[in-house]
Amino acid sequence: MMKIYLDNCCIQRPLDDRTQLRIAVEGEIILNILSLIEAGQIRLLSSEISLYEAEKISNTFRREFTLKVLDERSEFTPLKDIQRVRNQTDRCPSSCIGRSAES
């Protein structure tokens, strides 16, 4: 089964102001990805870092939404395994969606 990682900004994208076409399209894409995760077709990876960052979100609604997605729909990846996951991601072609933030 395919596993993906969405950072907290991605998870929150559907909550952003959709008056700009790009933001509206990205929000719909994330909702579709979340639907695939909920249907069990793909797995969402999360980590201690994701949870820590989510807990620091100042907007209560956004924080609760993000934590709910991470809690209900994700496979927890221990911090020690993050480097292994990153190495696998780095093998993706340059056109691969989901590249690391440094790319």
mmCIF file of C-alpha atoms in Angstrom:
data_model
loop_
_atom_site.group_PDB
_atom_site.id
_atom_site.type_symbol
_atom_site.label_atom_id
_atom_site.label_comp_id
_atom_site.label_asym_id
_atom_site.label_seq_id
_atom_site.Cartn_x
_atom_site.Cartn_y
_atom_site.Cartn_z
ATOM 1 C CA MET A 1 0.000 0.000 0.000
ATOM 2 C CA MET A 2 1.238 3.481 -0.839
ATOM 3 C CA LYS A 3 2.252 5.611 2.139
ATOM 4 C CA ILE A 4 2.386 9.396 1.997
ATOM 5 C CA TYR A 5 3.398 12.201 4.294
ATOM 6 C CA LEU A 6 1.490 15.485 4.341
ATOM 7 C CA ASP A 7 2.872 18.281 6.446
ATOM 8 C CA ASN A 8 0.482 20.283 8.593
ATOM 9 C CA CYS A 9 0.236 23.062 6.005
ATOM 10 C CA CYS A 10 -1.015 20.522 3.452
ATOM 11 C CA ILE A 11 -3.505 19.037 5.893
ATOM 12 C CA GLN A 12 -4.894 22.517 6.602
ATOM 13 C CA ARG A 13 -5.074 23.604 2.941
ATOM 14 C CA PRO A 14 -8.814 22.844 2.601
ATOM 15 C CA LEU A 15 -9.428 25.376 5.397
ATOM 16 C CA ASP A 16 -7.714 28.249 3.555
ATOM 17 C CA ASP A 17 -9.496 31.064 1.705
ATOM 18 C CA ARG A 18 -10.469 29.606 -1.670
ATOM 19 C CA THR A 19 -10.861 32.862 -3.583
ATOM 20 C CA GLN A 20 -7.593 32.159 -5.441
ATOM 21 C CA LEU A 21 -7.887 29.364 -7.988
ATOM 22 C CA ARG A 22 -4.588 27.713 -6.988
ATOM 23 C CA ILE A 23 -5.612 27.500 -3.332
ATOM 24 C CA ALA A 24 -9.055 26.162 -4.251
ATOM 25 C CA VAL A 25 -7.548 23.448 -6.475
ATOM 26 C CA GLU A 26 -4.952 22.473 -3.856
ATOM 27 C CA GLY A 27 -7.678 22.305 -1.206
ATOM 28 C CA GLU A 28 -9.751 19.945 -3.361
ATOM 29 C CA ILE A 29 -6.726 17.767 -4.042
ATOM 30 C CA ILE A 30 -6.027 17.431 -0.310
ATOM 31 C CA LEU A 31 -9.679 16.584 0.376
ATOM 32 C CA ASN A 32 -9.457 13.862 -2.281
ATOM 33 C CA ILE A 33 -6.257 12.520 -0.725
ATOM 34 C CA LEU A 34 -7.895 12.504 2.713
ATOM 35 C CA SER A 35 -10.824 10.577 1.211
ATOM 36 C CA LEU A 36 -8.431 7.972 -0.196
ATOM 37 C CA ILE A 37 -6.789 7.689 3.217
ATOM 38 C CA GLU A 38 -10.161 7.290 4.914
ATOM 39 C CA ALA A 39 -11.133 4.607 2.377
ATOM 40 C CA GLY A 40 -7.956 2.707 3.199
ATOM 41 C CA GLN A 41 -6.468 3.035 -0.286
ATOM 42 C CA ILE A 42 -3.367 4.879 0.923
ATOM 43 C CA ARG A 43 -1.756 5.381 4.347
ATOM 44 C CA LEU A 44 -0.877 8.719 5.914
ATOM 45 C CA LEU A 45 2.391 8.814 7.837
ATOM 46 C CA SER A 46 2.790 11.091 10.838
ATOM 47 C CA SER A 47 5.502 11.595 13.422
ATOM 48 C CA GLU A 48 6.249 13.179 16.751
ATOM 49 C CA ILE A 49 7.190 16.304 14.813
ATOM 50 C CA SER A 50 3.794 16.443 13.087
ATOM 51 C CA LEU A 51 1.989 16.131 16.414
ATOM 52 C CA TYR A 52 4.226 18.707 18.103
ATOM 53 C CA GLU A 53 3.692 21.208 15.284
ATOM 54 C CA ALA A 54 -0.065 20.577 15.237
ATOM 55 C CA GLU A 55 -0.338 21.239 18.965
ATOM 56 C CA LYS A 56 1.309 24.650 18.409
ATOM 57 C CA ILE A 57 -1.312 25.856 15.875
ATOM 58 C CA SER A 58 -2.896 28.933 17.461
ATOM 59 C CA ASN A 59 -6.245 28.738 15.642
ATOM 60 C CA THR A 60 -8.379 26.297 17.646
ATOM 61 C CA PHE A 61 -10.415 25.033 14.686
ATOM 62 C CA ARG A 62 -7.310 24.426 12.531
ATOM 63 C CA ARG A 63 -5.476 22.753 15.423
ATOM 64 C CA GLU A 64 -8.387 20.412 16.193
ATOM 65 C CA PHE A 65 -8.891 19.576 12.495
ATOM 66 C CA THR A 66 -5.195 18.789 12.022
ATOM 67 C CA LEU A 67 -4.947 16.724 15.199
ATOM 68 C CA LYS A 68 -8.088 14.802 14.228
ATOM 69 C CA VAL A 69 -6.652 13.960 10.804
ATOM 70 C CA LEU A 70 -3.353 12.881 12.354
ATOM 71 C CA ASP A 71 -5.042 10.908 15.127
ATOM 72 C CA GLU A 72 -7.715 9.115 13.123
ATOM 73 C CA ARG A 73 -6.075 8.609 9.778
ATOM 74 C CA SER A 74 -2.341 8.266 10.213
ATOM 75 C CA GLU A 75 0.260 5.621 10.818
ATOM 76 C CA PHE A 76 2.643 6.891 13.469
ATOM 77 C CA THR A 77 6.288 6.748 12.407
ATOM 78 C CA PRO A 78 8.778 6.909 15.287
ATOM 79 C CA LEU A 79 11.302 9.708 14.966
ATOM 80 C CA LYS A 80 14.120 7.192 14.550
ATOM 81 C CA ASP A 81 12.479 5.936 11.331
ATOM 82 C CA ILE A 82 12.108 9.386 9.752
ATOM 83 C CA GLN A 83 15.565 9.245 8.145
ATOM 84 C CA ARG A 84 14.727 5.886 6.543
ATOM 85 C CA VAL A 85 11.486 7.339 5.136
ATOM 86 C CA ARG A 86 13.345 10.419 3.892
ATOM 87 C CA ASN A 87 15.910 8.222 2.120
ATOM 88 C CA GLN A 88 13.087 6.375 0.342
ATOM 89 C CA THR A 89 11.500 9.683 -0.670
ATOM 90 C CA ASP A 90 14.810 10.991 -2.003
ATOM 91 C CA ARG A 91 14.829 8.127 -4.518
ATOM 92 C CA CYS A 92 11.672 9.535 -6.154
ATOM 93 C CA PRO A 93 12.083 11.110 -9.587
ATOM 94 C CA SER A 94 12.372 14.895 -9.496
ATOM 95 C CA SER A 95 8.801 15.159 -10.795
ATOM 96 C CA CYS A 96 7.467 13.156 -7.847
ATOM 97 C CA ILE A 97 4.807 14.881 -5.737
ATOM 98 C CA GLY A 98 5.676 14.881 -2.056
ATOM 99 C CA ARG A 99 9.343 15.783 -2.282
ATOM 100 C CA SER A 100 11.019 16.963 0.883
ATOM 101 C CA ALA A 101 10.708 20.622 1.881
ATOM 102 C CA GLU A 102 14.319 21.290 0.896
ATOM 103 C CA SER A 103 13.641 20.400 -2.756
#
